[in-house]
Amino acid sequence: MITTTTMDKVSTIHADALVIGVWQNTELTGHAREVDRVTGGLLTRLIESKDISTDVCGITALPGLEAIAAPLLVVVGLGDPDKAPSGLSFRAAGAAAKHLANRARRKIAYALELDPAADAVCGSMTGCRGQDLYQAEKSLQPPEEIVWCSTSNDDLQKGRVLSEAIHLTRTLVNEPANRIYPETFAAACEESGQAAGFTVEVWDQQKLEQEKCGALLAVSQASERPPRLVIMRHQGGGNAAPLALVGKGVTFDSGGLSIKPSAGMLTMKRDMAGAATVLGAMQAIANLQLNVNVIGIVGLVENMISGNAYKLGDILTARSGTTIEVHNTDAEGRLVLADALSVAVTEGATRIIDLATLTGACVVALGNTVGGLMSNDEDFCAQVREASMACGEAAWPLPMFSEYDELIKSKVADIKNVGDGRAGGAITAAKLLEQFVDDVPWVHVDIAGPSFAEKPVAWMDAGASGYFVRTLVSLIDDMATA
Ligand code: BES
Ligand code: MN
Ligand code: ZN
């Protein structure tokens, strides 16, 4: 449960813990100043002696202060106000929430005056949740109740909707591949659609065959789990042409016959993070009733090995009619997206964003925390980049020069599914996708790195991160109000 209170004396709030924030090298203001005053200048002294950290996301817990009704005061550092990193609201609140989730607590009060407040609320509900889905003793324990001081109901509602969306995305990614496979993922779409109020159309194997989705079906054909393609529609913008969000939903990527080594295969339950991000964003967009038309399309398959597996040298005919020669069965995501993108085009999308854990090469290029942007439209790409940077979910462009097109030419078919060796691997993958969006303005976001963290950060557990849910919602929110 999450509520808001207008109480201005936070020192009198009855809760198991009270969270305040302190900026670096700046006089205390607002709630922090009140706490300082009632404690006889304790905060000022502890900041002076460096026993309270004012570094970004630095946490100091002060139990048993007589002047504070809550038995525990948690001070979170906010850093230098002139150098505030984007995403600070989400991270600072998340860091306090994660710290306080070390044991069961009933009620936590947040007195953080951060902007955007909705992001802070979202962080407070996200930082306390971990990847410990199947642990008897949870390593992170969310509190029963969260109360936000002096926060508007709008911000509270928006923050809650965002955090529920991120939670859905993270849970689907953290769930193992024996629980989440194409059918159960499609069921999750239907459940979310029912609750949030967007429509959901599910294509099964037979429909995918009718629709000639030969690239997606080839990836799926060795699996015991039948494929699905889900089309979700949020109709908030009258007759306007829709924006499409397209997601890679490989619920497990063994690599196929080009099999992955065990170490690389271990976390390949995460290979549906693009699809999970699309679903999370659709849920938030619908719950916020944004005045736009958005279609979410996710291609759901398991990339497995059997006597019926697709093979090197196979020629696939994609839904668009383009033929693709298979040079590596581990370059499967682009094949799934080829058909999903062509569905977005025939659905009449006038702008397309796709999200995919597409390449290890993108992680080599940009690291584990930054997504790669590849596009056929500079302005649209800049718009996505700016939204991502403002949310603290950094993504950065890679070039899409026409010379890269040479690298995916095939001698037998129109194109092949990999480039030449490893060179430019993130870009050659995007070049294949580009073949399937016609001339629709399109941005591809390679989220192979940032969608899943090997190590925890101060504000979030390791595992699925929910990266780009907030960016997509803020981007589409801006389109709605523009
Ligand atoms: N799902 C992987 C990409 C990936 C790697 C995601 C690491 C998350 C973490 C993708 O299907 C893949 O296997 N890509 C290959 C492409 C290669 C065969 C051209 C890769 O990146 O090695
Ligand atoms: Mn693969
Ligand atoms: Zn993959």
XYZ file of C-alpha atoms and ligand atoms in Angstrom:
506
model
C 0.000 0.000 0.000
C 1.199 3.512 -0.764
C -0.326 6.752 0.475
C 0.514 10.422 0.812
C 0.346 12.747 3.794
C 0.422 16.525 3.914
C 1.972 16.614 7.392
C 4.699 19.255 7.339
C 6.401 18.261 10.595
C 8.007 15.014 9.470
C 9.670 14.553 12.856
C 6.241 13.682 14.296
C 5.346 11.014 11.704
C 4.699 7.571 13.130
C 6.472 5.047 10.928
C 9.165 2.391 11.375
C 11.600 4.547 9.458
C 11.756 8.086 8.109
C 13.797 8.854 4.974
C 15.211 12.314 4.277
C 17.731 13.576 1.716
C 20.761 15.868 2.042
C 22.566 17.755 -0.718
C 26.324 18.230 -0.724
C 27.926 21.565 0.280
C 24.516 23.172 0.627
C 22.569 24.509 3.592
C 19.873 22.155 4.786
C 16.387 22.996 3.573
C 12.846 21.678 3.900
C 12.343 18.443 5.793
C 16.083 17.950 6.430
C 16.254 21.378 8.010
C 13.341 20.587 10.294
C 15.007 17.333 11.374
C 18.235 19.232 11.987
C 16.414 21.802 14.086
C 14.543 19.339 16.319
C 17.716 17.290 16.876
C 19.679 20.363 17.940
C 21.820 20.526 14.802
C 22.768 16.840 14.756
C 22.584 16.561 10.937
C 24.790 19.594 10.453
C 27.396 18.176 12.849
C 27.385 14.678 11.327
C 27.642 16.059 7.788
C 30.517 18.280 8.952
C 32.329 15.295 10.504
C 31.589 13.164 7.396
C 29.647 10.646 9.500
C 26.718 11.333 7.183
C 27.528 10.763 3.516
C 26.190 13.381 1.124
C 27.488 11.460 -1.891
C 24.839 10.396 -4.408
C 22.934 7.422 -2.938
C 25.140 7.364 0.190
C 23.088 5.926 3.069
C 23.415 6.718 6.782
C 21.034 5.097 9.277
C 20.526 6.867 12.617
C 18.456 4.870 15.116
C 16.847 6.037 18.336
C 16.737 9.821 17.954
C 14.517 11.134 20.729
C 13.237 14.128 18.793
C 12.063 11.956 15.908
C 8.898 9.885 16.296
C 10.163 7.237 13.877
C 12.662 4.883 15.583
C 15.005 5.004 12.580
C 16.109 7.979 10.493
C 17.653 7.171 7.132
C 19.618 9.935 5.453
C 20.269 9.531 1.749
C 22.959 11.600 0.059
C 21.924 13.590 -3.024
C 25.334 14.862 -4.142
C 26.130 18.321 -5.525
C 22.884 20.050 -6.603
C 24.683 21.675 -9.539
C 25.848 18.307 -10.847
C 22.704 16.263 -10.134
C 22.790 13.231 -12.426
C 19.625 12.534 -14.386
C 17.630 9.767 -12.798
C 18.645 11.008 -9.333
C 15.059 10.940 -7.997
C 14.598 7.299 -8.933
C 18.027 6.268 -7.685
C 18.113 8.130 -4.362
C 14.672 6.896 -3.304
C 15.586 3.443 -4.586
C 18.808 3.379 -2.554
C 16.919 4.160 0.666
C 14.271 1.574 -0.194
C 16.874 -1.095 -0.942
C 18.742 -0.352 2.287
C 15.531 -0.600 4.341
C 14.479 -3.847 2.626
C 17.188 -5.730 4.553
C 14.445 -6.886 6.929
C 10.674 -6.885 7.259
C 9.225 -3.490 8.128
C 5.673 -2.300 8.448
C 5.686 1.321 7.411
C 8.281 3.612 5.831
C 7.802 7.363 5.465
C 9.603 9.228 2.664
C 10.274 12.934 3.091
C 12.354 13.454 -0.057
C 11.744 16.663 -1.963
C 12.938 15.470 -5.349
C 11.945 16.357 -8.884
C 10.373 14.535 -10.695
C 8.495 13.344 -7.615
C 6.829 10.507 -9.542
C 10.254 9.018 -10.298
C 11.150 9.166 -6.609
C 7.914 7.414 -5.672
C 8.669 4.842 -8.369
C 12.183 4.312 -6.978
C 10.860 3.800 -3.448
C 8.653 0.966 -4.709
C 11.298 -0.555 -6.997
C 14.463 -0.549 -4.877
C 12.881 -2.812 -2.274
C 12.174 -5.606 -4.753
C 14.755 -8.160 -5.803
C 15.419 -11.165 -7.990
C 14.856 -13.515 -5.025
C 11.616 -14.920 -6.506
C 12.209 -18.461 -5.272
C 14.037 -17.890 -1.993
C 12.358 -18.980 1.217
C 14.219 -16.204 3.063
C 13.885 -13.215 0.728
C 17.041 -11.115 0.523
C 14.926 -7.991 0.001
C 11.685 -7.512 1.921
C 9.337 -4.753 0.708
C 7.576 -2.843 3.504
C 3.851 -3.306 4.062
C 3.188 0.384 3.707
C 4.892 3.380 2.112
C 3.841 6.938 2.867
C 5.093 9.967 0.937
C 5.120 13.373 2.624
C 3.983 16.480 0.739
C 3.607 14.673 -2.576
C 0.656 15.267 -4.906
C -1.804 12.489 -5.594
C -0.939 12.754 -9.294
C 2.747 12.104 -8.655
C 1.891 9.288 -6.266
C -0.400 7.660 -8.821
C 2.076 8.095 -11.675
C 4.949 6.748 -9.587
C 2.904 3.721 -8.585
C 1.861 2.973 -12.178
C 5.489 3.239 -13.337
C 6.773 1.016 -10.564
C 4.101 -1.614 -11.226
C 5.091 -1.604 -14.898
C 8.791 -1.929 -14.054
C 7.931 -4.674 -11.578
C 6.042 -6.589 -14.276
C 8.960 -6.255 -16.716
C 11.525 -7.266 -14.106
C 9.497 -10.210 -12.856
C 8.989 -11.627 -16.358
C 12.723 -11.327 -17.063
C 13.759 -12.755 -13.689
C 11.365 -15.700 -13.997
C 13.167 -18.755 -15.393
C 12.494 -20.184 -18.853
C 10.663 -23.207 -17.392
C 7.994 -20.784 -16.165
C 7.990 -18.091 -18.842
C 7.750 -19.384 -22.396
C 5.733 -18.071 -25.361
C 2.334 -19.275 -24.109
C 2.775 -18.036 -20.529
C 4.227 -14.735 -21.728
C 1.184 -14.259 -23.987
C -1.043 -15.040 -20.980
C 0.771 -12.337 -19.012
C -0.032 -9.883 -21.840
C -3.701 -10.863 -21.686
C -3.810 -10.498 -17.917
C -2.210 -7.067 -18.020
C -4.471 -5.987 -20.894
C -7.576 -7.011 -18.942
C -6.522 -5.069 -15.862
C -5.097 -1.965 -17.565
C -7.593 -1.768 -20.413
C -5.673 -2.377 -23.641
C -6.722 -4.965 -26.207
C -4.666 -8.086 -26.822
C -4.592 -10.231 -29.952
C -2.578 -13.457 -29.850
C -1.294 -15.210 -32.976
C -0.670 -18.934 -32.486
C 1.424 -21.273 -34.647
C -1.346 -21.738 -37.203
C -1.955 -18.011 -37.590
C 1.801 -17.386 -37.824
C 1.925 -19.925 -40.680
C -1.031 -18.235 -42.418
C 0.757 -14.924 -42.037
C 3.902 -16.431 -43.567
C 6.127 -15.486 -40.607
C 8.838 -17.806 -41.931
C 11.757 -16.197 -40.103
C 10.150 -16.261 -36.643
C 8.835 -19.792 -37.200
C 12.261 -21.127 -38.214
C 13.787 -20.000 -34.907
C 10.935 -21.621 -33.007
C 10.777 -24.945 -34.844
C 13.085 -27.006 -32.618
C 11.199 -26.101 -29.454
C 8.482 -28.129 -27.732
C 6.961 -24.778 -26.815
C 4.856 -23.327 -29.631
C 5.535 -19.705 -30.648
C 3.259 -16.719 -30.213
C 3.079 -13.200 -31.555
C 1.087 -10.751 -29.466
C -0.411 -7.480 -30.699
C -1.461 -5.073 -27.929
C -3.401 -1.921 -28.756
C -3.838 1.191 -26.648
C -6.349 3.497 -28.319
C -6.060 6.868 -26.628
C -5.538 9.160 -29.594
C -8.658 8.955 -31.742
C -7.891 8.299 -35.410
C -4.214 9.236 -35.307
C -1.778 6.733 -36.846
C -0.147 4.608 -34.162
C 3.378 4.419 -32.825
C 4.575 0.818 -32.582
C 6.725 -0.685 -29.825
C 8.220 -3.978 -30.956
C 9.995 -6.408 -28.633
C 12.289 -9.416 -28.988
C 10.802 -12.205 -26.901
C 13.193 -15.141 -27.058
C 12.140 -16.827 -23.822
C 15.309 -18.915 -23.876
C 18.283 -18.638 -26.219
C 20.362 -21.805 -26.302
C 21.988 -20.539 -29.489
C 20.441 -23.402 -31.468
C 22.880 -25.555 -33.445
C 25.402 -22.688 -33.135
C 25.132 -23.570 -29.453
C 26.245 -21.195 -26.736
C 28.869 -22.260 -24.165
C 27.309 -22.904 -20.723
C 28.540 -19.667 -19.180
C 26.926 -17.608 -21.942
C 23.729 -19.660 -21.855
C 23.170 -19.449 -18.091
C 21.229 -16.173 -18.076
C 19.515 -16.545 -21.442
C 16.098 -16.527 -19.754
C 16.712 -12.788 -20.064
C 16.490 -12.844 -23.845
C 12.852 -11.741 -23.761
C 13.653 -8.455 -21.988
C 12.691 -6.452 -25.089
C 9.224 -8.007 -25.109
C 8.888 -7.554 -21.336
C 9.839 -3.877 -21.686
C 7.173 -3.415 -24.365
C 4.543 -5.068 -22.149
C 5.544 -2.975 -19.110
C 5.367 0.225 -21.175
C 1.960 -0.730 -22.657
C 0.584 -1.372 -19.169
C 1.811 2.012 -17.894
C 0.575 3.893 -20.987
C -2.877 2.338 -20.599
C -3.038 2.894 -16.839
C -2.037 6.538 -17.303
C -4.633 6.818 -20.083
C -2.206 8.714 -22.317
C -3.856 10.402 -25.293
C -1.964 8.506 -27.977
C -2.380 5.406 -30.093
C 0.286 2.834 -29.353
C 0.613 -0.732 -30.604
C 2.868 -3.181 -28.782
C 4.045 -6.184 -30.794
C 6.107 -8.974 -29.261
C 7.539 -12.006 -31.073
C 7.754 -14.939 -28.661
C 9.853 -18.050 -29.343
C 12.287 -20.410 -27.670
C 15.569 -20.977 -29.575
C 16.297 -24.671 -29.032
C 17.946 -27.715 -30.592
C 16.301 -30.879 -31.947
C 16.221 -33.036 -35.071
C 13.891 -30.379 -36.440
C 16.134 -27.406 -35.678
C 16.797 -24.764 -38.336
C 20.244 -25.197 -39.770
C 23.187 -23.249 -41.123
C 22.651 -22.607 -44.809
C 18.857 -22.760 -44.545
C 17.059 -20.134 -46.590
C 14.113 -18.530 -44.812
C 11.394 -16.476 -46.446
C 10.333 -13.722 -44.074
C 6.778 -12.360 -43.921
C 7.814 -9.450 -46.157
C 9.029 -11.868 -48.845
C 12.722 -11.109 -48.244
C 14.876 -14.260 -48.228
C 17.478 -14.771 -45.498
C 20.379 -17.239 -45.504
C 21.170 -18.569 -42.016
C 24.858 -18.365 -41.175
C 24.476 -18.638 -37.415
C 21.440 -19.939 -35.496
C 22.488 -17.835 -32.491
C 21.694 -14.687 -34.491
C 18.010 -15.508 -33.950
C 16.642 -12.315 -32.428
C 16.888 -10.384 -35.696
C 14.926 -13.172 -37.438
C 12.125 -12.946 -34.888
C 12.118 -9.147 -35.143
C 12.149 -9.230 -38.965
C 8.616 -10.630 -38.933
C 7.429 -8.637 -35.896
C 8.617 -5.392 -37.540
C 6.816 -6.266 -40.753
C 3.614 -6.712 -38.715
C 4.170 -3.216 -37.278
C 4.452 -1.849 -40.833
C 1.273 -3.554 -42.047
C -0.531 -2.372 -38.898
C 0.061 1.138 -40.247
C 2.606 2.329 -37.697
C 4.049 5.710 -38.627
C 6.874 5.373 -36.114
C 8.520 2.244 -34.722
C 10.765 1.654 -31.710
C 12.088 -1.858 -31.205
C 13.751 -3.180 -28.067
C 15.947 -6.238 -28.086
C 18.700 -8.039 -26.218
C 20.178 -8.360 -29.655
C 23.974 -8.529 -29.546
C 26.936 -9.151 -27.275
C 28.741 -6.776 -29.639
C 26.656 -3.865 -28.333
C 27.813 -4.681 -24.798
C 31.417 -4.693 -26.036
C 30.866 -1.297 -27.677
C 28.963 0.537 -24.920
C 29.378 -1.466 -21.717
C 26.833 -3.044 -19.412
C 24.772 0.001 -18.493
C 24.232 1.899 -21.752
C 21.891 0.838 -24.555
C 22.707 1.188 -28.255
C 20.536 3.273 -30.588
C 20.444 2.549 -34.309
C 18.015 4.296 -36.596
C 16.978 5.339 -40.091
C 15.843 8.782 -38.847
C 18.211 11.167 -37.054
C 15.542 13.378 -35.506
C 13.535 10.501 -34.105
C 16.746 8.917 -32.820
C 17.723 12.170 -31.078
C 14.280 12.320 -29.473
C 14.694 8.805 -28.033
C 18.232 9.573 -26.900
C 17.171 12.747 -25.105
C 14.286 10.996 -23.334
C 16.629 8.210 -22.234
C 19.295 10.586 -20.950
C 16.710 12.620 -19.025
C 15.449 9.460 -17.281
C 18.930 8.293 -16.302
C 18.559 5.304 -18.654
C 21.417 6.270 -20.941
C 21.361 5.122 -24.570
C 23.726 6.258 -27.287
C 23.742 6.131 -31.101
C 25.874 3.935 -33.320
C 26.234 4.774 -37.032
C 24.122 3.195 -39.747
C 26.191 4.158 -42.829
C 25.145 2.406 -46.031
C 28.594 0.770 -46.309
C 27.497 -1.635 -43.567
C 24.782 -2.952 -45.890
C 27.480 -4.785 -47.855
C 28.272 -6.918 -44.813
C 24.919 -8.708 -44.765
C 24.705 -9.513 -48.488
C 24.284 -13.210 -49.294
C 25.358 -15.050 -52.439
C 22.280 -17.269 -52.359
C 19.523 -15.185 -50.763
C 18.719 -11.471 -50.452
C 20.589 -11.207 -47.157
C 22.364 -13.354 -44.565
C 21.703 -13.206 -40.832
C 25.202 -12.180 -39.684
C 27.904 -9.775 -40.855
C 31.514 -10.588 -41.619
C 33.077 -12.003 -38.466
C 32.526 -9.973 -35.317
C 33.256 -6.542 -36.792
C 30.454 -4.048 -36.212
C 28.211 -6.786 -34.816
C 25.632 -4.497 -33.205
C 25.298 -2.488 -36.416
C 25.097 -5.407 -38.849
C 22.266 -6.806 -36.695
C 20.457 -3.452 -36.923
C 21.096 -3.378 -40.670
C 19.141 -6.606 -41.029
C 16.245 -5.114 -39.028
C 16.259 -2.009 -41.223
C 15.319 -4.178 -44.204
C 11.938 -4.838 -42.576
C 10.703 -1.362 -41.580
C 10.269 -0.010 -45.138
C 10.649 3.749 -44.845
C 8.896 4.122 -41.508
C 10.942 6.236 -39.065
C 12.427 3.656 -36.739
C 14.749 3.417 -33.746
C 16.282 0.141 -32.635
C 17.385 -0.054 -29.000
C 19.874 -2.832 -28.239
C 19.347 -3.509 -24.522
C 21.577 -6.603 -24.237
C 23.716 -4.891 -21.563
C 21.496 -2.673 -19.399
C 18.354 -4.860 -19.224
C 20.049 -7.291 -16.864
C 22.681 -6.562 -14.209
C 25.244 -9.124 -13.082
C 25.881 -7.103 -9.923
C 23.527 -5.046 -7.732
C 23.717 -1.240 -7.621
C 22.857 0.951 -4.626
C 19.306 1.519 -5.860
C 18.475 -1.868 -7.343
C 19.121 -5.547 -6.972
C 21.029 -7.492 -9.628
C 19.073 -9.288 -12.334
C 16.391 -7.633 -14.456
C 16.506 -3.832 -14.318
C 13.366 -2.645 -16.113
C 15.669 -0.427 -18.201
C 13.790 1.779 -20.709
C 10.267 1.381 -19.302
C 10.463 4.910 -17.833
C 12.057 6.276 -21.025
C 9.325 4.857 -23.265
C 6.562 6.158 -21.013
C 8.082 9.630 -20.761
C 8.671 9.760 -24.540
C 5.094 8.759 -25.284
C 3.765 11.053 -22.560
C 5.587 13.936 -24.296
C 4.045 12.945 -27.640
C 0.606 12.949 -26.021
C 0.979 16.427 -24.592
C 2.917 17.893 -27.564
N 20.699 -13.030 -27.101
C 21.957 -12.883 -27.716
C 22.639 -11.552 -27.367
C 23.006 -11.337 -25.933
C 24.292 -11.601 -25.501
C 22.085 -10.819 -25.038
C 24.627 -11.370 -24.183
C 22.430 -10.594 -23.726
C 23.713 -10.865 -23.302
C 21.819 -12.963 -29.223
O 20.792 -13.770 -29.677
C 23.088 -13.557 -29.732
O 23.350 -14.675 -29.422
N 23.827 -12.777 -30.513
C 25.066 -13.215 -31.046
C 25.124 -12.794 -32.492
C 26.221 -13.442 -33.278
C 25.976 -14.915 -33.427
C 26.305 -12.788 -34.640
C 26.188 -12.568 -30.246
O 26.009 -11.444 -29.781
O 27.203 -13.206 -30.055
Mn 21.330 -15.804 -29.870
Zn 19.181 -13.998 -28.466
